[in-house]
Structure formats: C-alpha cells, structure tokens
GROMACS .gro file of C-alpha atoms in nm:
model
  388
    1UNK     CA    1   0.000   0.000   0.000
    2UNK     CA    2   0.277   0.213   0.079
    3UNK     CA    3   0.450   0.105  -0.247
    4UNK     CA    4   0.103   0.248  -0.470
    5UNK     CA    5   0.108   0.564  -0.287
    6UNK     CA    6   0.496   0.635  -0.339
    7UNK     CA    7   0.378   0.625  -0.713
    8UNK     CA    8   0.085   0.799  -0.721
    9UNK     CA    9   0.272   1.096  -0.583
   10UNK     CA   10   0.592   1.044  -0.818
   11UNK     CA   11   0.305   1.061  -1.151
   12UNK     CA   12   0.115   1.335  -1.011
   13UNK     CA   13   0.522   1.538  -1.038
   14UNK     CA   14   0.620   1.351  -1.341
   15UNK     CA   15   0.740   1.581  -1.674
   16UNK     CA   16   0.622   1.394  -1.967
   17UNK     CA   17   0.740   1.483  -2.328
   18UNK     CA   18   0.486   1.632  -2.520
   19UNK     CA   19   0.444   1.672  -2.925
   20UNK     CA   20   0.181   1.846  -3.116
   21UNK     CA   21   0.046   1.563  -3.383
   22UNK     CA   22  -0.305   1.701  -3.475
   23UNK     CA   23  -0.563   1.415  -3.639
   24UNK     CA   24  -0.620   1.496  -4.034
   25UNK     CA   25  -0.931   1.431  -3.988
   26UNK     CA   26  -0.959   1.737  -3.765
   27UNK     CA   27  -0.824   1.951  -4.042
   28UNK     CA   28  -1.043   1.813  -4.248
   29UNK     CA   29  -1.365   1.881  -4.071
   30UNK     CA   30  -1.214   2.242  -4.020
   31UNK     CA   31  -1.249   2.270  -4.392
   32UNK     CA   32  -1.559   2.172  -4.423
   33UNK     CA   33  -1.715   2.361  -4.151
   34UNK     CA   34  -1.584   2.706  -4.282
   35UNK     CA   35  -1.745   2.581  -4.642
   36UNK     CA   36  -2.049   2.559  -4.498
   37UNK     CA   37  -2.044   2.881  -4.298
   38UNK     CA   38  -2.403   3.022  -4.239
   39UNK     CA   39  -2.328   3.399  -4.232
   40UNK     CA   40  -2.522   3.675  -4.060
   41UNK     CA   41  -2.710   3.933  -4.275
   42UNK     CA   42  -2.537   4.259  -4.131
   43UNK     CA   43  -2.633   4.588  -4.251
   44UNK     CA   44  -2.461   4.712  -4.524
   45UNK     CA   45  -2.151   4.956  -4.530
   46UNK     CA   46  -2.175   4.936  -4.131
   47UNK     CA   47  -1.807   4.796  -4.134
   48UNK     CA   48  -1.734   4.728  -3.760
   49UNK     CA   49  -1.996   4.999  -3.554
   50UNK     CA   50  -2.191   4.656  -3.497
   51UNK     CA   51  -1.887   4.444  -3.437
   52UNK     CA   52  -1.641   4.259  -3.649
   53UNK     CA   53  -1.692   4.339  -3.937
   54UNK     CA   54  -1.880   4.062  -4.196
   55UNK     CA   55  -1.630   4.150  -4.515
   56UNK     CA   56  -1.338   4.066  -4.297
   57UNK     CA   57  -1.435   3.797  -4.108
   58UNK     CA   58  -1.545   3.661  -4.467
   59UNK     CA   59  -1.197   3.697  -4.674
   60UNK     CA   60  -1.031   3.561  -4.361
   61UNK     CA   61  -1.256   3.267  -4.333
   62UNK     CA   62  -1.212   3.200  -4.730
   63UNK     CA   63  -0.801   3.187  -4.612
   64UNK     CA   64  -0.839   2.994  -4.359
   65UNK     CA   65  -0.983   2.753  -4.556
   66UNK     CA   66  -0.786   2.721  -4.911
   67UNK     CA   67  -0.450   2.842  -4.801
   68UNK     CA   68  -0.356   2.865  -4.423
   69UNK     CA   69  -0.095   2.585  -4.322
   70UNK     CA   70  -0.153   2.462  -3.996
   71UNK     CA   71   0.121   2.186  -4.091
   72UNK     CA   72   0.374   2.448  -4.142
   73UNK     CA   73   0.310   2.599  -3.777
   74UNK     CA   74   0.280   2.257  -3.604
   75UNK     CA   75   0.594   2.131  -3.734
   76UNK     CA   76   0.714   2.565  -3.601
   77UNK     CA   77   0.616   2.462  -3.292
   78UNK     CA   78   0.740   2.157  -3.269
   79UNK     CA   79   1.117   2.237  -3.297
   80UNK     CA   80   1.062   2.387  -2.924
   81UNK     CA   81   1.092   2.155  -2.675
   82UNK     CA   82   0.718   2.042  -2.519
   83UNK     CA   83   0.602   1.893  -2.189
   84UNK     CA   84   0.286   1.835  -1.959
   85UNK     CA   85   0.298   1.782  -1.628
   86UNK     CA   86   0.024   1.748  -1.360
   87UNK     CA   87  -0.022   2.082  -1.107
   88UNK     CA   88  -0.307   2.114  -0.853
   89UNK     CA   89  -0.526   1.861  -1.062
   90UNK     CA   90  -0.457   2.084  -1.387
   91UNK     CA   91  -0.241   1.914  -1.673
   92UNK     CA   92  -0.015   2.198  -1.777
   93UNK     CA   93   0.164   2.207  -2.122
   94UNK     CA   94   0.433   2.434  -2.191
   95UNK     CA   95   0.739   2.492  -2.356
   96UNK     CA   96   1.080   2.473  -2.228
   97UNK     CA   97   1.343   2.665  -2.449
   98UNK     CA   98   1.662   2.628  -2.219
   99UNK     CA   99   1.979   2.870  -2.355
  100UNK     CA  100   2.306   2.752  -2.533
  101UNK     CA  101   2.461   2.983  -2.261
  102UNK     CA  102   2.492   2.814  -1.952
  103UNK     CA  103   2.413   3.162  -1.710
  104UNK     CA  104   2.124   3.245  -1.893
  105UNK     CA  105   1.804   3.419  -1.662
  106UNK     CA  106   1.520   3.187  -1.615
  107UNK     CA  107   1.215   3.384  -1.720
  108UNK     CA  108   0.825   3.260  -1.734
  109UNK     CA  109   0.645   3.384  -2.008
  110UNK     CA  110   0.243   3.404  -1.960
  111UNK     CA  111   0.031   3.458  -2.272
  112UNK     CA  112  -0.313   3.675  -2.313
  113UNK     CA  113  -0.629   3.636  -2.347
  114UNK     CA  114  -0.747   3.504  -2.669
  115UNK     CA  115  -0.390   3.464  -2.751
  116UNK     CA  116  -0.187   3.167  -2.672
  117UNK     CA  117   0.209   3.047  -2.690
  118UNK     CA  118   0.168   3.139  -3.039
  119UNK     CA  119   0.223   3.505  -2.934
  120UNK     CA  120   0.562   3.450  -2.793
  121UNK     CA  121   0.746   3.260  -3.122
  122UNK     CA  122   0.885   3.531  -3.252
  123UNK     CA  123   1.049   3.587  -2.912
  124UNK     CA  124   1.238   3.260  -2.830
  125UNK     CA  125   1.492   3.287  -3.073
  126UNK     CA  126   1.677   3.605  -2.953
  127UNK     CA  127   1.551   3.583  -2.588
  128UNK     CA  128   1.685   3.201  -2.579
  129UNK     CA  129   1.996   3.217  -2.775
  130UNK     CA  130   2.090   3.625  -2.866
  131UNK     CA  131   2.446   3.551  -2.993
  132UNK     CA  132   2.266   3.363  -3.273
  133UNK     CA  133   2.094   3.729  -3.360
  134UNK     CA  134   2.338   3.957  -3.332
  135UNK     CA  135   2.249   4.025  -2.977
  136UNK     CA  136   2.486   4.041  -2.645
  137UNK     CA  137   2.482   3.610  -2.499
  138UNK     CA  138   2.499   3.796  -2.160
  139UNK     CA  139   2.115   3.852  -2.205
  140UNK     CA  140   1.978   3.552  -2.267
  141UNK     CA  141   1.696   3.376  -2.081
  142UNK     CA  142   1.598   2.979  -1.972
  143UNK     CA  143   1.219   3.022  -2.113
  144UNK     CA  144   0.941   2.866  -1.990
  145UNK     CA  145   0.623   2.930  -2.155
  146UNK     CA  146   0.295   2.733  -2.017
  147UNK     CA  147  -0.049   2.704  -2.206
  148UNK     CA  148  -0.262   2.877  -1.963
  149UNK     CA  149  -0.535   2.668  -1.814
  150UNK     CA  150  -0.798   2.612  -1.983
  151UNK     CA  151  -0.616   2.771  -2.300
  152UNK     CA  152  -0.480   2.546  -2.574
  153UNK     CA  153  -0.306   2.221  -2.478
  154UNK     CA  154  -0.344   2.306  -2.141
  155UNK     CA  155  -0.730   2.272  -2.164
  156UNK     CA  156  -1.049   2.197  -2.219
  157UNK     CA  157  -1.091   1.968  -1.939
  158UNK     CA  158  -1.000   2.189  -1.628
  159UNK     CA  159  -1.221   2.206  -1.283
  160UNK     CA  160  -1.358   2.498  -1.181
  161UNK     CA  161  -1.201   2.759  -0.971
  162UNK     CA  162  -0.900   2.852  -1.191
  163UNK     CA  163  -0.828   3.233  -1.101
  164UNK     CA  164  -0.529   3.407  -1.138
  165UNK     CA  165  -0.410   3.349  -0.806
  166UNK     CA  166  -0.459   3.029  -0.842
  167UNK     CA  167  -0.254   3.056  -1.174
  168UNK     CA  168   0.025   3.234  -0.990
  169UNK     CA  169   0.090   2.924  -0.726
  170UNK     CA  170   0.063   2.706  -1.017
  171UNK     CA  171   0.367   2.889  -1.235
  172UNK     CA  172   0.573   2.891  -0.909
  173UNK     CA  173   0.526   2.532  -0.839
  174UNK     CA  174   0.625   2.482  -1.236
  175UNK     CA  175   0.936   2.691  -1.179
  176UNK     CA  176   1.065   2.509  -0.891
  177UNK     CA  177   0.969   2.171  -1.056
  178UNK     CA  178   1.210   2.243  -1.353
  179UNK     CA  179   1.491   2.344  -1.067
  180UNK     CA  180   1.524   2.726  -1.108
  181UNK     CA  181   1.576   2.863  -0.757
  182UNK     CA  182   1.510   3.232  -0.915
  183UNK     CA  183   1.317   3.330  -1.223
  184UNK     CA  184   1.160   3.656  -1.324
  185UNK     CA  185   0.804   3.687  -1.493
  186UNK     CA  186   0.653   3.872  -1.827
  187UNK     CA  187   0.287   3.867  -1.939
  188UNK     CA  188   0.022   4.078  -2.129
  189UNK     CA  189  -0.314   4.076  -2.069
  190UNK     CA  190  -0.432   3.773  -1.828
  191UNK     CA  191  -0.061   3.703  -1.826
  192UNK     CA  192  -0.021   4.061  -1.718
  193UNK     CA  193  -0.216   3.961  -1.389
  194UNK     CA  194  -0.108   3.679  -1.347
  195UNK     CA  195   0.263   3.803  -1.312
  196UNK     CA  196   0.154   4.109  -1.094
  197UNK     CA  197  -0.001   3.831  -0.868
  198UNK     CA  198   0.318   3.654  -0.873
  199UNK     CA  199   0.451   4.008  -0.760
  200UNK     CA  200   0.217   4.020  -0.495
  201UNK     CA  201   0.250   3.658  -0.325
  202UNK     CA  202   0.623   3.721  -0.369
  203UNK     CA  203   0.744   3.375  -0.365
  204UNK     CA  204   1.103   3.242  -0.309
  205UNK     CA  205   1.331   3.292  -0.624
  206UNK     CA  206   1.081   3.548  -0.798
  207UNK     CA  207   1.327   3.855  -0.882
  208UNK     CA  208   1.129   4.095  -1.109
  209UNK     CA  209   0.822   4.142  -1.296
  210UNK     CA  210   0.752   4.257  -1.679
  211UNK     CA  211   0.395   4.309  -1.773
  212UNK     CA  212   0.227   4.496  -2.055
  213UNK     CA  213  -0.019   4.653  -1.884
  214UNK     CA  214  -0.151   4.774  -1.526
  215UNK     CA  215  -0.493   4.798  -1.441
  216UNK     CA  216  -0.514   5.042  -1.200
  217UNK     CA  217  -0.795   5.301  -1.236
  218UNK     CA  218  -0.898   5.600  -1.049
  219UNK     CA  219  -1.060   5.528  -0.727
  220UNK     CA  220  -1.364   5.811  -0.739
  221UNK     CA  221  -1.147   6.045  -0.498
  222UNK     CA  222  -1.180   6.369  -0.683
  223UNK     CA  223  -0.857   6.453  -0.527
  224UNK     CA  224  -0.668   6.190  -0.680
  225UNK     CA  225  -0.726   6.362  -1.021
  226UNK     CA  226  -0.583   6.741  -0.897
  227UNK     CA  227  -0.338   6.773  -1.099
  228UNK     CA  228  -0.389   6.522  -1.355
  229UNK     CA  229  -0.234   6.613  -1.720
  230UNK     CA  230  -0.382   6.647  -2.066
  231UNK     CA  231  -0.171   6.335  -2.133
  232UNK     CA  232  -0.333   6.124  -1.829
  233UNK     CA  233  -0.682   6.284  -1.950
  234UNK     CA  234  -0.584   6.129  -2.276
  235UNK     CA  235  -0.513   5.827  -2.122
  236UNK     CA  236  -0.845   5.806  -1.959
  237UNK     CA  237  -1.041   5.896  -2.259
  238UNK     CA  238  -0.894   5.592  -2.369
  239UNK     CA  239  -0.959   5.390  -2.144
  240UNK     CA  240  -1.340   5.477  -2.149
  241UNK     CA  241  -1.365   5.404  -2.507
  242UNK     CA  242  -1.195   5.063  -2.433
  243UNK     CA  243  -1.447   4.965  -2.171
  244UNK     CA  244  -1.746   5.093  -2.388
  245UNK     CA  245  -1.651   4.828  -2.632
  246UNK     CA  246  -1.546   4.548  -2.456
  247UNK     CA  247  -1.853   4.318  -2.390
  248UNK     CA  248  -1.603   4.003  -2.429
  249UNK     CA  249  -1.562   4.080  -2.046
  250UNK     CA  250  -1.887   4.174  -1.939
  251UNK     CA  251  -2.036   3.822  -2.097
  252UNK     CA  252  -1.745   3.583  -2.020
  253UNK     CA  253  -1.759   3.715  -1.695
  254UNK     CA  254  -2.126   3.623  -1.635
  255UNK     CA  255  -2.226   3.368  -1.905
  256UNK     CA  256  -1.913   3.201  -2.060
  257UNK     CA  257  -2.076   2.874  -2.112
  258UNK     CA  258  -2.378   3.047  -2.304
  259UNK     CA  259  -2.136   3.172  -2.528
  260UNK     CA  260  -1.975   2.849  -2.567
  261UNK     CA  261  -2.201   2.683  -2.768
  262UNK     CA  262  -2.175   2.904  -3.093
  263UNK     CA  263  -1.760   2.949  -3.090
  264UNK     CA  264  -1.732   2.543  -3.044
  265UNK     CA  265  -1.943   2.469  -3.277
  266UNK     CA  266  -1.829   2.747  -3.535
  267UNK     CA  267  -1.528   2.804  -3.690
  268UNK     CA  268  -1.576   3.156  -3.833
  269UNK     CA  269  -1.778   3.200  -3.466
  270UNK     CA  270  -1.468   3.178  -3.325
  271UNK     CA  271  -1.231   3.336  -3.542
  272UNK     CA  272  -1.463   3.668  -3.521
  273UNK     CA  273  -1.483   3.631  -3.122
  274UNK     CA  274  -1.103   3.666  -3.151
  275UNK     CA  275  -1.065   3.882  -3.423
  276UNK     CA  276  -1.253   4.156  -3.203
  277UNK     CA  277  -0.907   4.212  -2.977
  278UNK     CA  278  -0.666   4.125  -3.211
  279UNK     CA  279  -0.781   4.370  -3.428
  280UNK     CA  280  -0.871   4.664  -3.118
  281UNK     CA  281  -1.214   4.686  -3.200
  282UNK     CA  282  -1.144   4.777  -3.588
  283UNK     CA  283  -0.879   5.042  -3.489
  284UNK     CA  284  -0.597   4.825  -3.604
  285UNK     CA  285  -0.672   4.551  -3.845
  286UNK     CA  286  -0.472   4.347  -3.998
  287UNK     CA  287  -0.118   4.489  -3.761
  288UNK     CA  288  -0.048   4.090  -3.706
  289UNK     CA  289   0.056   3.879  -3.951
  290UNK     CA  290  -0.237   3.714  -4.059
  291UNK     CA  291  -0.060   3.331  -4.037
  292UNK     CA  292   0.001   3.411  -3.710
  293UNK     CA  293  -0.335   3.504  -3.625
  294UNK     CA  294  -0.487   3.216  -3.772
  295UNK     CA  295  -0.291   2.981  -3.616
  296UNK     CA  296  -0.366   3.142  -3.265
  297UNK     CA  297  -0.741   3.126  -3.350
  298UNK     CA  298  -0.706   2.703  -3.483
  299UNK     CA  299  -0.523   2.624  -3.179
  300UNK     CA  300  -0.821   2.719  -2.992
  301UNK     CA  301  -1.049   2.534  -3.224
  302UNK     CA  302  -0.873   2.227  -3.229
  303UNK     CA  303  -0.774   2.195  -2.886
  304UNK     CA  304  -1.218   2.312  -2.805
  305UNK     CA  305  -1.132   2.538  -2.559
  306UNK     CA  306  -1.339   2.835  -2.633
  307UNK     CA  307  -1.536   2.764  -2.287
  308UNK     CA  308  -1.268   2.685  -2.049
  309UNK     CA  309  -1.043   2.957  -2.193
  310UNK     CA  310  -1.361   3.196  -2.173
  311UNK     CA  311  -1.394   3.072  -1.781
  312UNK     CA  312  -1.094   3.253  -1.674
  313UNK     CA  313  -1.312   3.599  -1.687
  314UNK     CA  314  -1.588   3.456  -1.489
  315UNK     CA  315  -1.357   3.278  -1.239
  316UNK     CA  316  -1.162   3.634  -1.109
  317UNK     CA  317  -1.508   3.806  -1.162
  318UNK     CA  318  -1.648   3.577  -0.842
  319UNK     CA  319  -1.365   3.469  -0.695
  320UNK     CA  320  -1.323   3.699  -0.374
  321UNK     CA  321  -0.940   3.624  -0.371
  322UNK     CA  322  -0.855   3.842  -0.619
  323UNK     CA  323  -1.001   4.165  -0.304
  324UNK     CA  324  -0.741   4.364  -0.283
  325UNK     CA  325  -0.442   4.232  -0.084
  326UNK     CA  326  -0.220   4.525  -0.036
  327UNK     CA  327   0.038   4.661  -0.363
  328UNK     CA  328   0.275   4.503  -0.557
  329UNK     CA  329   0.631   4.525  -0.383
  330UNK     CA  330   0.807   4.358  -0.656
  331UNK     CA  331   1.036   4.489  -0.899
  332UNK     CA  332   0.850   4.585  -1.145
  333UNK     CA  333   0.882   4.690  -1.505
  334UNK     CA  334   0.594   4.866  -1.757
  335UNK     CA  335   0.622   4.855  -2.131
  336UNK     CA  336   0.286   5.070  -2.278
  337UNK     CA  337   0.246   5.032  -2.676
  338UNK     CA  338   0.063   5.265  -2.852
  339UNK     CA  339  -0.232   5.062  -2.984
  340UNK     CA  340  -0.280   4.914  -2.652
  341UNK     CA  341  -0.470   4.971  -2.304
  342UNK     CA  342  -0.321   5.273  -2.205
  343UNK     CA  343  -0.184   5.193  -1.820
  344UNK     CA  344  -0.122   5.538  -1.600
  345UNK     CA  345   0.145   5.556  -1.425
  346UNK     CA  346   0.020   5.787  -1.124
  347UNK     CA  347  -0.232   5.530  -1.067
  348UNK     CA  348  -0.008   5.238  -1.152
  349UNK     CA  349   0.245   5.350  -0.876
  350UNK     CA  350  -0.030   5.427  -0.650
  351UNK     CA  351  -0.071   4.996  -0.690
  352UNK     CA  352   0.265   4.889  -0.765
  353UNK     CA  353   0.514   5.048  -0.535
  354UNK     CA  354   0.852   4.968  -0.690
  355UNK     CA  355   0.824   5.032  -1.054
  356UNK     CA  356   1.170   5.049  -1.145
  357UNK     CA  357   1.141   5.089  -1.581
  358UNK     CA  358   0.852   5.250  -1.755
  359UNK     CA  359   0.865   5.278  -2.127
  360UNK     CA  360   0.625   5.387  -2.357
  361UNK     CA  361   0.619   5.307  -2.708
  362UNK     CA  362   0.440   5.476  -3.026
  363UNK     CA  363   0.360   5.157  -3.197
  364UNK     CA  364   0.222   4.787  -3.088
  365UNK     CA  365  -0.056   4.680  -2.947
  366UNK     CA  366  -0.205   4.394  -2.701
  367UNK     CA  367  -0.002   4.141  -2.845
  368UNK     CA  368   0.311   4.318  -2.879
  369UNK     CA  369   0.491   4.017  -2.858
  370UNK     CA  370   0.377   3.941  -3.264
  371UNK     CA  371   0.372   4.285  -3.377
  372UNK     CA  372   0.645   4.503  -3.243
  373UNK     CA  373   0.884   4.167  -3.102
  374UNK     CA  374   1.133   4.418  -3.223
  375UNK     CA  375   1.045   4.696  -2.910
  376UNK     CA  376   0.974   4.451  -2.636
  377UNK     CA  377   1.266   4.183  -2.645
  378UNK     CA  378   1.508   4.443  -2.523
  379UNK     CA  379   1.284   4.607  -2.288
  380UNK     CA  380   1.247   4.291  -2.192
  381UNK     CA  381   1.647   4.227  -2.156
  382UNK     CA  382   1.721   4.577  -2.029
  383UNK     CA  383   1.445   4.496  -1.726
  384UNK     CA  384   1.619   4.210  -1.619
  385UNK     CA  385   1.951   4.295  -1.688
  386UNK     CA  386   1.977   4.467  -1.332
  387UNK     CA  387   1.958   4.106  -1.175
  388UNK     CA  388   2.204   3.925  -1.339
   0.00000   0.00000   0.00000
C-alpha cells in the first residue's frame, strides 16, 4: 500500500514529453465547416460599428480555408521543446526553451487572453539564444512558456475555480519543478495579472516582474485627479472608449458557457470572437501577420477550448481572492504600446510600489509580442539585466 502511494505521488510530479500531432481528420472537418459557414445578414456599409466586421471575417474565413498551413506551424512549434505535467489537478503544457549559454536568466512567459504560446514565437529565438541574432549572450533567458489553463493544450478539461491566483501558485510550483531557484516573470493581458499576482504573493526565487499593462484606475477620490495632465486625461479617454466596447468581459464574466455553444461549434464564430481584440475593436486591423493570427485562432479550435479559456473571466469576476491584498512590492517593469490599453502611471504606482522601468512606445498593441517583437525583447532584456 505504501509502495502504490509512493507512485501515485511520483506521476502526479512527473514531466512527460509532449508533441503536437493534430488528427487529419480534424483539419479536415475544419475545412468543411468554414465551407459551410451560415453567415449573418449585417447591414450594409456598417463595417465594424456593430462588431467585427462581416467583409473581414469573410476573406479571412475563405483563407483559412484554401491556403492557411496549420502543418507548417505545427511542425514551427514543434522544434521547441514540449512537456505536460500534472499541477493542482490541472495538466499543464508548456514549452521549455533552455539557452546555449549556460548563465542564462530563467524567465516565465504568460500569454493573453485570446492569444496563446503562439504570441511568444517570434520571441524565443533572440531571448533564448541572442548571440545567434546579433544580440549580447549575456542577455539571454531559460524560457518557460505554459499554455494557460484552460487555453490550448493546457485545456479543455479543467475544474472549476482557476483564477489568477490560483494561476500564480501554479507557475511557481512549475518553476521550482524544472529546478530554477530564481526566475523573473513577463505577461500581457491575463498574463499581465497573473505576473503582478506573482509580484504580490512574492514567492522564493521570484526577482522581477515585466507586464504589458496595469490595471489600475482611479478610485472616485476627486482629489486623486488634482493635478492630472492632458496626457493622463488622454489616457483616460482611452480607457473609457476601451471599456465601452469590450462586452467580451462583461459576458465571459457572467455567461461564458452560453457563449460556448456558438464558438465550439463554429469556426468563423470563433475566429470573429477573436478577431474583435486582435484587431482593437477595428482600430488596427490586420497589424499581425495574418498566419500568425490564424494559427492562434485554430489552436483554440482544435484543442475546443473556447469555454474553459472563456472561464478565466468569470472565475476572477467571483472569486473573492482576487479583493485587494495590499500593492505590488516587486520589482516591477511597464512597457505601454501605442495601440494598446493605455496603463497610467500615477495610478499604476499608487498599486505597484517599486516600478523600477517605464517605457512607452508609439507603436504595438495587445499582443506586442507578434507585432512590435522588435520593441519589447530588449525592454524585456534591459528589465532584467539589473539582476544578473
């Protein structure tokens, strides 16, 4: 008895291999779903006042369907080095891109929402391995990048309760199971939370945090805003204009399993549920490479993970953990892109009280990762430089 125990334990920390080998048959019915698209009668000329708008949603459909190569990108992906392994009843995938140079930085990379490890592949070249790029080998990283869960090959089937926080002690428990000691932490979006939350529960090893974004607002104090400038009023303007848009939050936060049934049962559903961030409400379509962007959007088809992916919203929305439990005393570093939520600083400070880099940049957006790889990876390197 003793003896069955021993191995239950050993499985439940066991690393297994992992290899992306999607069914043809998969592809196949991909195909023919998109051929047999049923599409909305939207009112003409509207372009995207209603939503995403029907001509684009149509031409990339028709793509997706006679030309993308998911082949091409599987085999991409498969190059990096792939594992699962079992965390708090989750099975995690992720990929583990260790350096050439043997005193590389561990660093965790955590994706966005409805993005994937598809936004970080342009990345893991000169972040793993810069001498190969031109770039200084004293910079380079150990990279860990997990499938959220719920998200991609980390998902569908995932128990309720999955919050960021819980994330957080997950990623830790990942880091330590690999054998890094220290490690720092970079994310956008969801991943953006989930490394301030690392910030915040401040475990052994963690050294510094890199996020996209802040999401600090004002608190309703009119004093807080004496003072403010046109650029922060900017900012906040914004901001407003942001929230006014996004009802992805406002129903995946109530009634993600509602919403469920049309993305996993349509293709094009889901490609224009995703196409609505990607492409900042119409504001910036077509700034990622198209490729890329479909291959984001199939890994969430073919892995079905529209609803546990979706989940993540409602989870933080209820969970009471995520109260506030004091700032963020971890070093912490901001890049802002210009096509992207526009963090303040005044208010991000107020949150986070050892901000130790801000940059701001003209260009990039959500996913600056895919579309401006060429502005993040060294604020990415000069961040973490200082704990080398």
């Amino acid at each position: 008895m003793t003896h069955s125990r021993r191995i239950k334990s050993e499985e439940k920390t066991e690393i297994r291999p992992f290899r992306i080998s999607i069914p043809q048959e998969d592809l196949d019915d991909l195909r023919n779903r998109l051929s047999r698209t049923r599409w909305p009668d939207a009112v003409g000329g509207s372009g995207w006042k209603y939503g995403v708008s029907l001509d684009y949603v149509k031409e990339l459909a028709a793509y997706w369907q006679n030309e993308y190569d998911w082949r091409a990108f599987e085999a991409r992906l498969n190059k990096y080095p792939q594992f699962t392994t079992n965390i708090d009843g989750a099975n995690i995938h992720f990929l583990h891109v260790r350096s050439p140079e043997p005193d590389a930085f561990p660093l965790l990379l955590t994706h966005a929402w409805p993005s994937s490890i598809v936004e970080f592949l342009e990345l893991i070249g000169p972040l793993s391995d810069p001498r190969s790029y031109g770039g200084d080998p004293a910079q380079a990283f150990h990279l860990v990048i997990p499938s959220v869960p719920g998200f991609g090959f980390s998902g569908p089937a995932l128990d309720s309760g999955w919050d960021i926080a819980r994330i957080s002690k997950a990623w830790d428990t990942l880091m330590k199971r690999l054998g890094y000691t220290e490690y720092g932490a970079h994310g956008s979006d969801c991943g953006a939370l989930v490394s301030r939350e690392l910030g915040i529960q401040k475990p052994d090893g963690l050294r510094g945090i890199h996020v996209l974004q802040l999401f600090s607002f004002p608190s309703g104090d009119p004093a807080e805003m004496a003072g403010s400038s046109e650029e922060d009023q900017q900012k906040l303007q914004f901001l407003a204009n942001f929230h006014e848009r996004a009802g992805f939050n406002s129903i995946q936060s109530t009634r993600p399993q509602t919403l469920s049934y049309g993305l996993s049962d349509s293709p094009s559903g889901q490609l224009a549920w995703i196409a609505e961030l990607f492409c900042g409400f119409g504001d910036h379509v077509d700034f990622i490479d198209r490729d890329a962007f479909l291959t984001n959007v199939t890994l969430y088809w073919l892995t079905n993970t529209a609803e546990s992916s979706a989940r993540l919203y409602y989870e933080n929305a209820h969970n009471h953990r995520l109260e506030p439990q004091g700032p963020n005393t971890t070093p912490t570093g901001v890049a802002v892109f210009g096509h992207d939520f526009k963090s303040i600083k005044r208010f991000a400070e107020r949150d986070n009280t050892n901000i130790v880099q801000w940059s701001e940049f003209e260009r990039g957006t959500h996913f600056a990762g895919m579309d401006a790889p060429d502005l993040l990876i060294p604020d990415i390197q000069a961040f973490f430089r200082r704990f080398r």
